[in-house]
């Protein structure tokens, strides 16, 4: 993740330079007041606090080297929520204690603190104060962040996290995914997830807290000039009918002749996922049984764009993509979705 280091002294500057060496960060990623920035080649600020808003927005992690109080005062005006705020850590300028103070789980501050302490060596101690970590119990939001899963409800996540501290919580998974044995401390196998249980998968009908892996490639074909609104509605209705959460989409795939299709490009930007395009030859080479159209084949050279693109886009080094939503036509748009090979690991 993009990381900014912030320091206020010679000792802190020396530690920042060491961290840059250990993690491959640049001196430009280190921010300080003019006195130390000029001396060490860092990015200079008249007042760090005055520029904290931009640093807060532009980085996935902020590492303060100095006192906790300075960090707290500087970031306080910019706090939004645990799902939006960057990871914030504080390290004393001697490098003895690494303290995550914000976004420990979802933002990854706890994991980064442990990594920094490990690389610093010399007895550096990560001071992790979140309850589940302190108790050695499973943390649903930390696991979700590490494994690129969306969280269905932060309210449910808080309820489950509180429950895990005092009792074991049932966990279930989509049929395509096997739960490892043994489970982490705080979890037990469940039958249906329960009202306060955990479910890992893409299905929307499951009860409890859903941790939704972002593993689907959305294959799309469309008529020339189809607007983004039509594509969005076609996708929405298709996923509702299939009972699959659209947040599980990690990319969109189509044929290369759609590379300049404005509606498709706009839709990808709206949902914040990359677009991948394939040639007709690449799509025709995909193995499997697909719903073919002679008209489409005569037009673009392949009889099915959406299913083939979805499968190809979700194929990885371990397995071919698994078609989970077959070709569905709506509003001049054809939609399909395929899942890449993915496994639950704790």
Short mmCIF file of C-alpha atoms in Angstrom, two decimals:
data_model
loop_
_atom_site.label_atom_id
_atom_site.label_comp_id
_atom_site.label_asym_id
_atom_site.label_seq_id
_atom_site.Cartn_x
_atom_site.Cartn_y
_atom_site.Cartn_z
CA UNK A 1 0.00 0.00 0.00
CA UNK A 2 1.11 3.59 -0.54
CA UNK A 3 2.78 4.68 2.69
CA UNK A 4 3.87 8.05 4.03
CA UNK A 5 6.40 8.38 6.85
CA UNK A 6 6.33 11.47 9.06
CA UNK A 7 9.20 12.45 11.33
CA UNK A 8 10.20 15.39 13.51
CA UNK A 9 13.81 14.87 14.67
CA UNK A 10 17.27 13.71 13.66
CA UNK A 11 16.72 10.35 15.35
CA UNK A 12 13.34 10.02 13.67
CA UNK A 13 14.88 10.93 10.32
CA UNK A 14 17.52 8.23 10.71
CA UNK A 15 14.82 5.67 11.49
CA UNK A 16 12.78 6.83 8.48
CA UNK A 17 15.78 6.33 6.21
CA UNK A 18 16.27 2.84 7.65
CA UNK A 19 12.62 1.98 7.01
CA UNK A 20 12.93 3.22 3.43
CA UNK A 21 15.82 0.84 2.95
CA UNK A 22 13.95 -2.09 4.52
CA UNK A 23 10.68 -1.59 2.64
CA UNK A 24 11.78 0.00 -0.63
CA UNK A 25 10.07 3.30 0.19
CA UNK A 26 11.50 6.50 -1.30
CA UNK A 27 12.81 9.54 0.52
CA UNK A 28 10.02 11.46 -1.18
CA UNK A 29 7.63 9.31 0.86
CA UNK A 30 9.08 10.78 4.06
CA UNK A 31 7.50 14.05 5.21
CA UNK A 32 9.00 16.47 7.71
CA UNK A 33 9.33 20.12 8.59
CA UNK A 34 11.66 22.17 6.42
CA UNK A 35 14.65 21.87 8.78
CA UNK A 36 14.88 18.08 8.51
CA UNK A 37 13.47 17.77 5.00
CA UNK A 38 16.24 19.96 3.60
CA UNK A 39 18.86 18.12 5.63
CA UNK A 40 17.85 14.60 4.59
CA UNK A 41 16.13 15.07 1.23
CA UNK A 42 12.56 14.48 2.42
CA UNK A 43 9.35 16.14 1.28
CA UNK A 44 9.16 19.48 3.10
CA UNK A 45 6.19 21.04 4.92
CA UNK A 46 5.94 24.32 6.76
CA UNK A 47 3.50 22.60 9.10
CA UNK A 48 2.70 18.90 8.90
CA UNK A 49 -0.72 19.39 10.47
CA UNK A 50 -1.73 21.88 7.79
CA UNK A 51 -1.12 19.30 5.05
CA UNK A 52 -2.43 16.26 6.93
CA UNK A 53 -5.72 16.22 5.02
CA UNK A 54 -3.98 15.55 1.73
CA UNK A 55 -1.62 12.98 3.29
CA UNK A 56 -4.61 11.26 4.87
CA UNK A 57 -6.44 11.03 1.54
CA UNK A 58 -3.49 10.07 -0.63
CA UNK A 59 -2.01 7.20 1.39
CA UNK A 60 -3.05 3.77 2.56
CA UNK A 61 -0.84 4.04 5.63
CA UNK A 62 0.73 6.84 7.67
CA UNK A 63 3.70 6.02 9.88
CA UNK A 64 4.49 8.70 12.45
CA UNK A 65 7.93 8.56 14.02
CA UNK A 66 7.60 10.43 17.28
CA UNK A 67 5.02 10.86 20.02
CA UNK A 68 1.51 9.37 19.89
CA UNK A 69 0.05 12.69 20.98
CA UNK A 70 1.34 14.47 17.89
CA UNK A 71 -0.16 11.82 15.62
CA UNK A 72 -3.52 11.90 17.39
CA UNK A 73 -3.81 15.69 17.16
CA UNK A 74 -2.73 15.77 13.51
CA UNK A 75 -5.14 13.10 12.26
CA UNK A 76 -8.15 13.88 14.49
CA UNK A 77 -9.85 16.41 12.16
CA UNK A 78 -9.72 13.97 9.24
CA UNK A 79 -11.19 10.79 10.74
CA UNK A 80 -14.19 9.34 8.87
CA UNK A 81 -14.79 5.64 9.56
CA UNK A 82 -12.94 2.36 10.01
CA UNK A 83 -13.82 1.40 6.44
CA UNK A 84 -12.38 4.60 4.94
CA UNK A 85 -9.50 5.73 7.15
CA UNK A 86 -5.91 4.73 6.32
CA UNK A 87 -3.78 2.68 8.66
CA UNK A 88 -1.98 4.93 11.14
CA UNK A 89 1.00 3.79 13.19
CA UNK A 90 3.36 5.47 15.61
CA UNK A 91 6.97 4.44 16.23
CA UNK A 92 9.11 6.03 18.91
CA UNK A 93 12.19 7.60 17.36
CA UNK A 94 14.45 4.89 18.81
CA UNK A 95 12.49 2.17 17.04
CA UNK A 96 11.57 0.24 20.17
CA UNK A 97 7.77 0.28 19.95
CA UNK A 98 5.53 0.08 16.87
CA UNK A 99 1.98 1.09 17.78
CA UNK A 100 -1.00 0.84 15.40
CA UNK A 101 -3.51 3.50 16.48
CA UNK A 102 -6.04 3.53 13.63
CA UNK A 103 -7.51 0.98 11.18
CA UNK A 104 -5.75 -1.93 12.81
CA UNK A 105 -7.82 -4.58 11.06
CA UNK A 106 -9.43 -3.33 7.84
CA UNK A 107 -6.69 -0.80 7.11
CA UNK A 108 -3.96 -3.31 7.93
CA UNK A 109 -2.22 -1.27 10.65
CA UNK A 110 -1.79 -4.28 12.95
CA UNK A 111 -0.22 -6.41 10.23
CA UNK A 112 2.06 -3.55 9.14
CA UNK A 113 3.12 -2.94 12.75
CA UNK A 114 4.16 -6.57 13.11
CA UNK A 115 6.02 -6.47 9.79
CA UNK A 116 7.86 -3.27 10.71
CA UNK A 117 8.84 -4.62 14.13
CA UNK A 118 10.06 -7.86 12.56
CA UNK A 119 12.19 -6.07 9.95
CA UNK A 120 13.57 -3.54 12.41
CA UNK A 121 14.75 -6.31 14.70
CA UNK A 122 16.72 -5.38 17.79
CA UNK A 123 13.83 -6.26 20.05
CA UNK A 124 11.32 -3.89 18.43
CA UNK A 125 7.87 -4.64 19.84
CA UNK A 126 4.53 -4.32 18.01
CA UNK A 127 2.05 -2.94 20.55
CA UNK A 128 -1.28 -4.28 19.26
CA UNK A 129 -4.24 -3.39 21.48
CA UNK A 130 -7.29 -4.59 19.52
CA UNK A 131 -9.31 -7.03 21.63
CA UNK A 132 -9.37 -10.08 19.35
CA UNK A 133 -5.63 -9.85 18.73
CA UNK A 134 -4.94 -9.51 22.43
CA UNK A 135 -7.10 -12.55 23.17
CA UNK A 136 -5.65 -14.57 20.29
CA UNK A 137 -9.12 -14.96 18.73
CA UNK A 138 -10.23 -14.79 15.10
CA UNK A 139 -10.72 -11.26 13.74
CA UNK A 140 -13.32 -11.22 10.96
CA UNK A 141 -12.47 -7.75 9.66
CA UNK A 142 -8.71 -8.35 9.68
CA UNK A 143 -9.16 -11.65 7.86
CA UNK A 144 -11.47 -10.04 5.31
CA UNK A 145 -8.96 -7.26 4.60
CA UNK A 146 -6.08 -9.71 4.21
CA UNK A 147 -8.01 -12.00 1.87
CA UNK A 148 -9.69 -9.30 -0.27
CA UNK A 149 -13.19 -9.98 1.00
CA UNK A 150 -15.96 -7.44 1.37
CA UNK A 151 -17.87 -7.25 4.65
CA UNK A 152 -21.65 -7.36 4.27
CA UNK A 153 -22.35 -5.24 7.36
CA UNK A 154 -20.00 -3.44 9.73
CA UNK A 155 -22.73 -3.62 12.38
CA UNK A 156 -22.80 -7.40 12.05
CA UNK A 157 -19.00 -7.49 12.08
CA UNK A 158 -18.93 -5.61 15.39
CA UNK A 159 -21.53 -7.95 16.89
CA UNK A 160 -19.65 -11.05 15.78
CA UNK A 161 -16.30 -9.68 16.98
CA UNK A 162 -17.77 -8.98 20.41
CA UNK A 163 -19.27 -12.46 20.57
CA UNK A 164 -16.00 -14.14 19.55
CA UNK A 165 -14.33 -12.67 22.63
CA UNK A 166 -16.62 -14.68 24.93
CA UNK A 167 -17.70 -17.74 22.94
CA UNK A 168 -17.08 -19.70 19.76
CA UNK A 169 -19.05 -18.52 16.72
CA UNK A 170 -20.33 -20.85 13.97
CA UNK A 171 -18.89 -20.45 10.49
CA UNK A 172 -20.09 -21.84 7.16
CA UNK A 173 -18.97 -21.43 3.57
CA UNK A 174 -20.25 -21.60 0.02
CA UNK A 175 -20.30 -25.18 -1.26
CA UNK A 176 -17.42 -24.45 -3.64
CA UNK A 177 -15.11 -23.60 -0.74
CA UNK A 178 -13.96 -26.06 1.92
CA UNK A 179 -13.39 -24.82 5.46
CA UNK A 180 -9.91 -25.74 6.72
CA UNK A 181 -9.49 -27.99 9.73
CA UNK A 182 -8.65 -26.95 12.39
CA UNK A 183 -10.45 -23.61 12.52
CA UNK A 184 -8.95 -20.55 14.21
CA UNK A 185 -9.64 -19.92 17.88
CA UNK A 186 -13.11 -18.46 18.25
CA UNK A 187 -14.74 -20.40 15.39
CA UNK A 188 -16.67 -23.67 15.22
CA UNK A 189 -18.26 -25.41 12.21
CA UNK A 190 -21.84 -24.24 11.70
CA UNK A 191 -24.85 -25.54 9.81
CA UNK A 192 -26.34 -22.32 8.51
CA UNK A 193 -24.21 -19.51 9.93
CA UNK A 194 -26.85 -18.49 12.48
CA UNK A 195 -28.05 -14.99 13.17
CA UNK A 196 -24.67 -13.95 14.52
CA UNK A 197 -22.54 -16.47 12.67
CA UNK A 198 -20.13 -16.05 9.76
CA UNK A 199 -20.61 -17.13 6.16
CA UNK A 200 -17.84 -16.99 3.56
CA UNK A 201 -19.09 -16.86 -0.01
CA UNK A 202 -20.90 -14.88 -2.68
CA UNK A 203 -24.53 -15.86 -2.03
CA UNK A 204 -26.83 -13.09 -0.80
CA UNK A 205 -29.46 -15.28 0.88
CA UNK A 206 -27.21 -16.52 3.68
CA UNK A 207 -27.80 -15.24 7.20
CA UNK A 208 -25.34 -13.64 9.57
CA UNK A 209 -22.14 -11.82 8.71
CA UNK A 210 -21.15 -12.44 5.11
CA UNK A 211 -17.48 -12.21 4.11
CA UNK A 212 -17.63 -11.94 0.33
CA UNK A 213 -14.53 -12.88 -1.69
CA UNK A 214 -13.87 -10.63 -4.68
CA UNK A 215 -13.24 -13.43 -7.15
CA UNK A 216 -15.69 -12.99 -10.04
CA UNK A 217 -14.96 -11.83 -13.56
CA UNK A 218 -18.00 -10.20 -15.13
CA UNK A 219 -18.23 -11.03 -18.83
CA UNK A 220 -20.16 -8.44 -20.84
CA UNK A 221 -21.25 -8.15 -24.44
CA UNK A 222 -23.42 -5.30 -25.71
CA UNK A 223 -24.77 -3.57 -28.75
CA UNK A 224 -22.85 -0.60 -30.06
CA UNK A 225 -23.78 2.58 -28.17
CA UNK A 226 -25.36 0.87 -25.16
CA UNK A 227 -25.33 3.39 -22.27
CA UNK A 228 -23.75 2.67 -18.90
CA UNK A 229 -27.18 2.86 -17.24
CA UNK A 230 -28.47 -0.05 -19.33
CA UNK A 231 -25.38 -2.12 -18.56
CA UNK A 232 -25.70 -1.36 -14.85
CA UNK A 233 -29.36 -2.38 -14.77
CA UNK A 234 -28.70 -5.57 -16.74
CA UNK A 235 -25.95 -6.56 -14.33
CA UNK A 236 -28.00 -5.64 -11.25
CA UNK A 237 -31.01 -7.68 -12.34
CA UNK A 238 -28.86 -10.63 -13.38
CA UNK A 239 -27.12 -10.80 -10.01
CA UNK A 240 -30.38 -10.42 -8.09
CA UNK A 241 -31.89 -13.31 -10.03
CA UNK A 242 -28.79 -15.43 -9.43
CA UNK A 243 -28.67 -14.59 -5.71
CA UNK A 244 -25.05 -13.49 -5.96
CA UNK A 245 -23.61 -10.35 -4.42
CA UNK A 246 -22.19 -8.03 -7.12
CA UNK A 247 -19.52 -6.81 -4.70
CA UNK A 248 -17.79 -10.12 -5.51
CA UNK A 249 -16.85 -8.77 -8.97
CA UNK A 250 -13.14 -7.99 -9.27
CA UNK A 251 -12.93 -7.23 -13.00
CA UNK A 252 -14.90 -6.96 -16.25
CA UNK A 253 -13.93 -8.77 -19.44
CA UNK A 254 -15.11 -8.41 -23.03
CA UNK A 255 -13.95 -8.67 -26.63
CA UNK A 256 -11.38 -6.20 -27.94
CA UNK A 257 -13.76 -4.61 -30.45
CA UNK A 258 -15.55 -3.14 -27.41
CA UNK A 259 -12.42 -1.39 -26.19
CA UNK A 260 -13.84 2.02 -27.15
CA UNK A 261 -17.41 1.29 -26.03
CA UNK A 262 -18.14 4.39 -23.94
CA UNK A 263 -20.94 2.86 -21.86
CA UNK A 264 -18.85 -0.17 -20.93
CA UNK A 265 -15.84 1.95 -19.99
CA UNK A 266 -18.03 4.26 -17.91
CA UNK A 267 -19.67 1.35 -16.10
CA UNK A 268 -16.28 -0.12 -15.16
CA UNK A 269 -15.22 3.25 -13.78
CA UNK A 270 -18.45 3.51 -11.79
CA UNK A 271 -17.94 0.24 -9.97
CA UNK A 272 -14.19 0.71 -9.68
CA UNK A 273 -12.89 -2.43 -11.37
CA UNK A 274 -10.45 -2.92 -14.27
CA UNK A 275 -11.50 -3.83 -17.80
CA UNK A 276 -9.79 -6.66 -19.69
CA UNK A 277 -10.25 -7.22 -23.42
CA UNK A 278 -9.55 -10.36 -25.44
CA UNK A 279 -9.32 -11.05 -29.15
CA UNK A 280 -11.80 -13.32 -30.91
CA UNK A 281 -9.05 -15.93 -31.28
CA UNK A 282 -8.36 -15.88 -27.54
CA UNK A 283 -12.05 -16.24 -26.74
CA UNK A 284 -12.56 -19.04 -29.27
CA UNK A 285 -9.71 -20.96 -27.65
CA UNK A 286 -11.53 -21.15 -24.30
CA UNK A 287 -12.67 -24.70 -23.60
CA UNK A 288 -16.17 -25.45 -22.38
CA UNK A 289 -19.82 -25.57 -23.35
CA UNK A 290 -21.22 -22.12 -24.15
CA UNK A 291 -24.48 -20.67 -25.50
CA UNK A 292 -23.46 -19.79 -29.05
CA UNK A 293 -25.06 -17.25 -31.40
CA UNK A 294 -24.43 -17.45 -35.13
CA UNK A 295 -25.31 -13.78 -35.51
CA UNK A 296 -22.74 -12.74 -32.90
CA UNK A 297 -20.17 -15.04 -34.48
CA UNK A 298 -20.66 -13.43 -37.89
CA UNK A 299 -20.45 -9.96 -36.32
CA UNK A 300 -17.39 -10.25 -34.04
CA UNK A 301 -15.88 -13.65 -34.86
CA UNK A 302 -16.91 -15.53 -31.72
CA UNK A 303 -20.31 -17.03 -30.93
CA UNK A 304 -20.40 -16.10 -27.25
CA UNK A 305 -18.57 -13.13 -25.78
CA UNK A 306 -19.83 -12.84 -22.21
CA UNK A 307 -19.39 -16.45 -21.02
CA UNK A 308 -16.06 -17.00 -22.75
CA UNK A 309 -14.70 -13.65 -21.53
CA UNK A 310 -15.83 -14.37 -17.97
CA UNK A 311 -14.18 -17.79 -17.91
CA UNK A 312 -10.96 -16.58 -19.54
CA UNK A 313 -10.77 -13.55 -17.24
CA UNK A 314 -11.08 -15.74 -14.15
CA UNK A 315 -8.64 -18.43 -15.26
CA UNK A 316 -5.46 -18.44 -13.18
CA UNK A 317 -2.38 -20.60 -12.77
CA UNK A 318 -4.23 -23.19 -10.68
CA UNK A 319 -7.47 -23.72 -12.61
CA UNK A 320 -9.80 -22.50 -15.34
CA UNK A 321 -12.54 -20.10 -14.34
CA UNK A 322 -15.79 -21.64 -13.04
CA UNK A 323 -18.94 -20.29 -14.72
CA UNK A 324 -21.41 -19.27 -11.99
CA UNK A 325 -23.85 -17.16 -14.03
CA UNK A 326 -24.60 -18.26 -17.57
CA UNK A 327 -25.38 -15.94 -20.46
CA UNK A 328 -28.24 -13.61 -19.55
CA UNK A 329 -29.58 -11.07 -22.05
CA UNK A 330 -31.23 -7.80 -20.96
CA UNK A 331 -31.52 -4.32 -22.49
CA UNK A 332 -29.17 -5.12 -25.37
CA UNK A 333 -26.56 -6.44 -22.93
CA UNK A 334 -25.36 -10.01 -22.36
CA UNK A 335 -24.01 -10.80 -18.91
CA UNK A 336 -22.16 -13.79 -17.46
CA UNK A 337 -19.88 -14.31 -14.47
CA UNK A 338 -17.16 -16.81 -13.59
CA UNK A 339 -15.18 -17.39 -10.40
CA UNK A 340 -11.45 -17.86 -10.25
CA UNK A 341 -9.99 -20.69 -8.20
CA UNK A 342 -9.93 -19.52 -4.58
CA UNK A 343 -9.56 -21.25 -1.25
CA UNK A 344 -10.26 -20.34 2.34
CA UNK A 345 -7.06 -20.11 4.34
CA UNK A 346 -6.64 -19.07 7.96
#
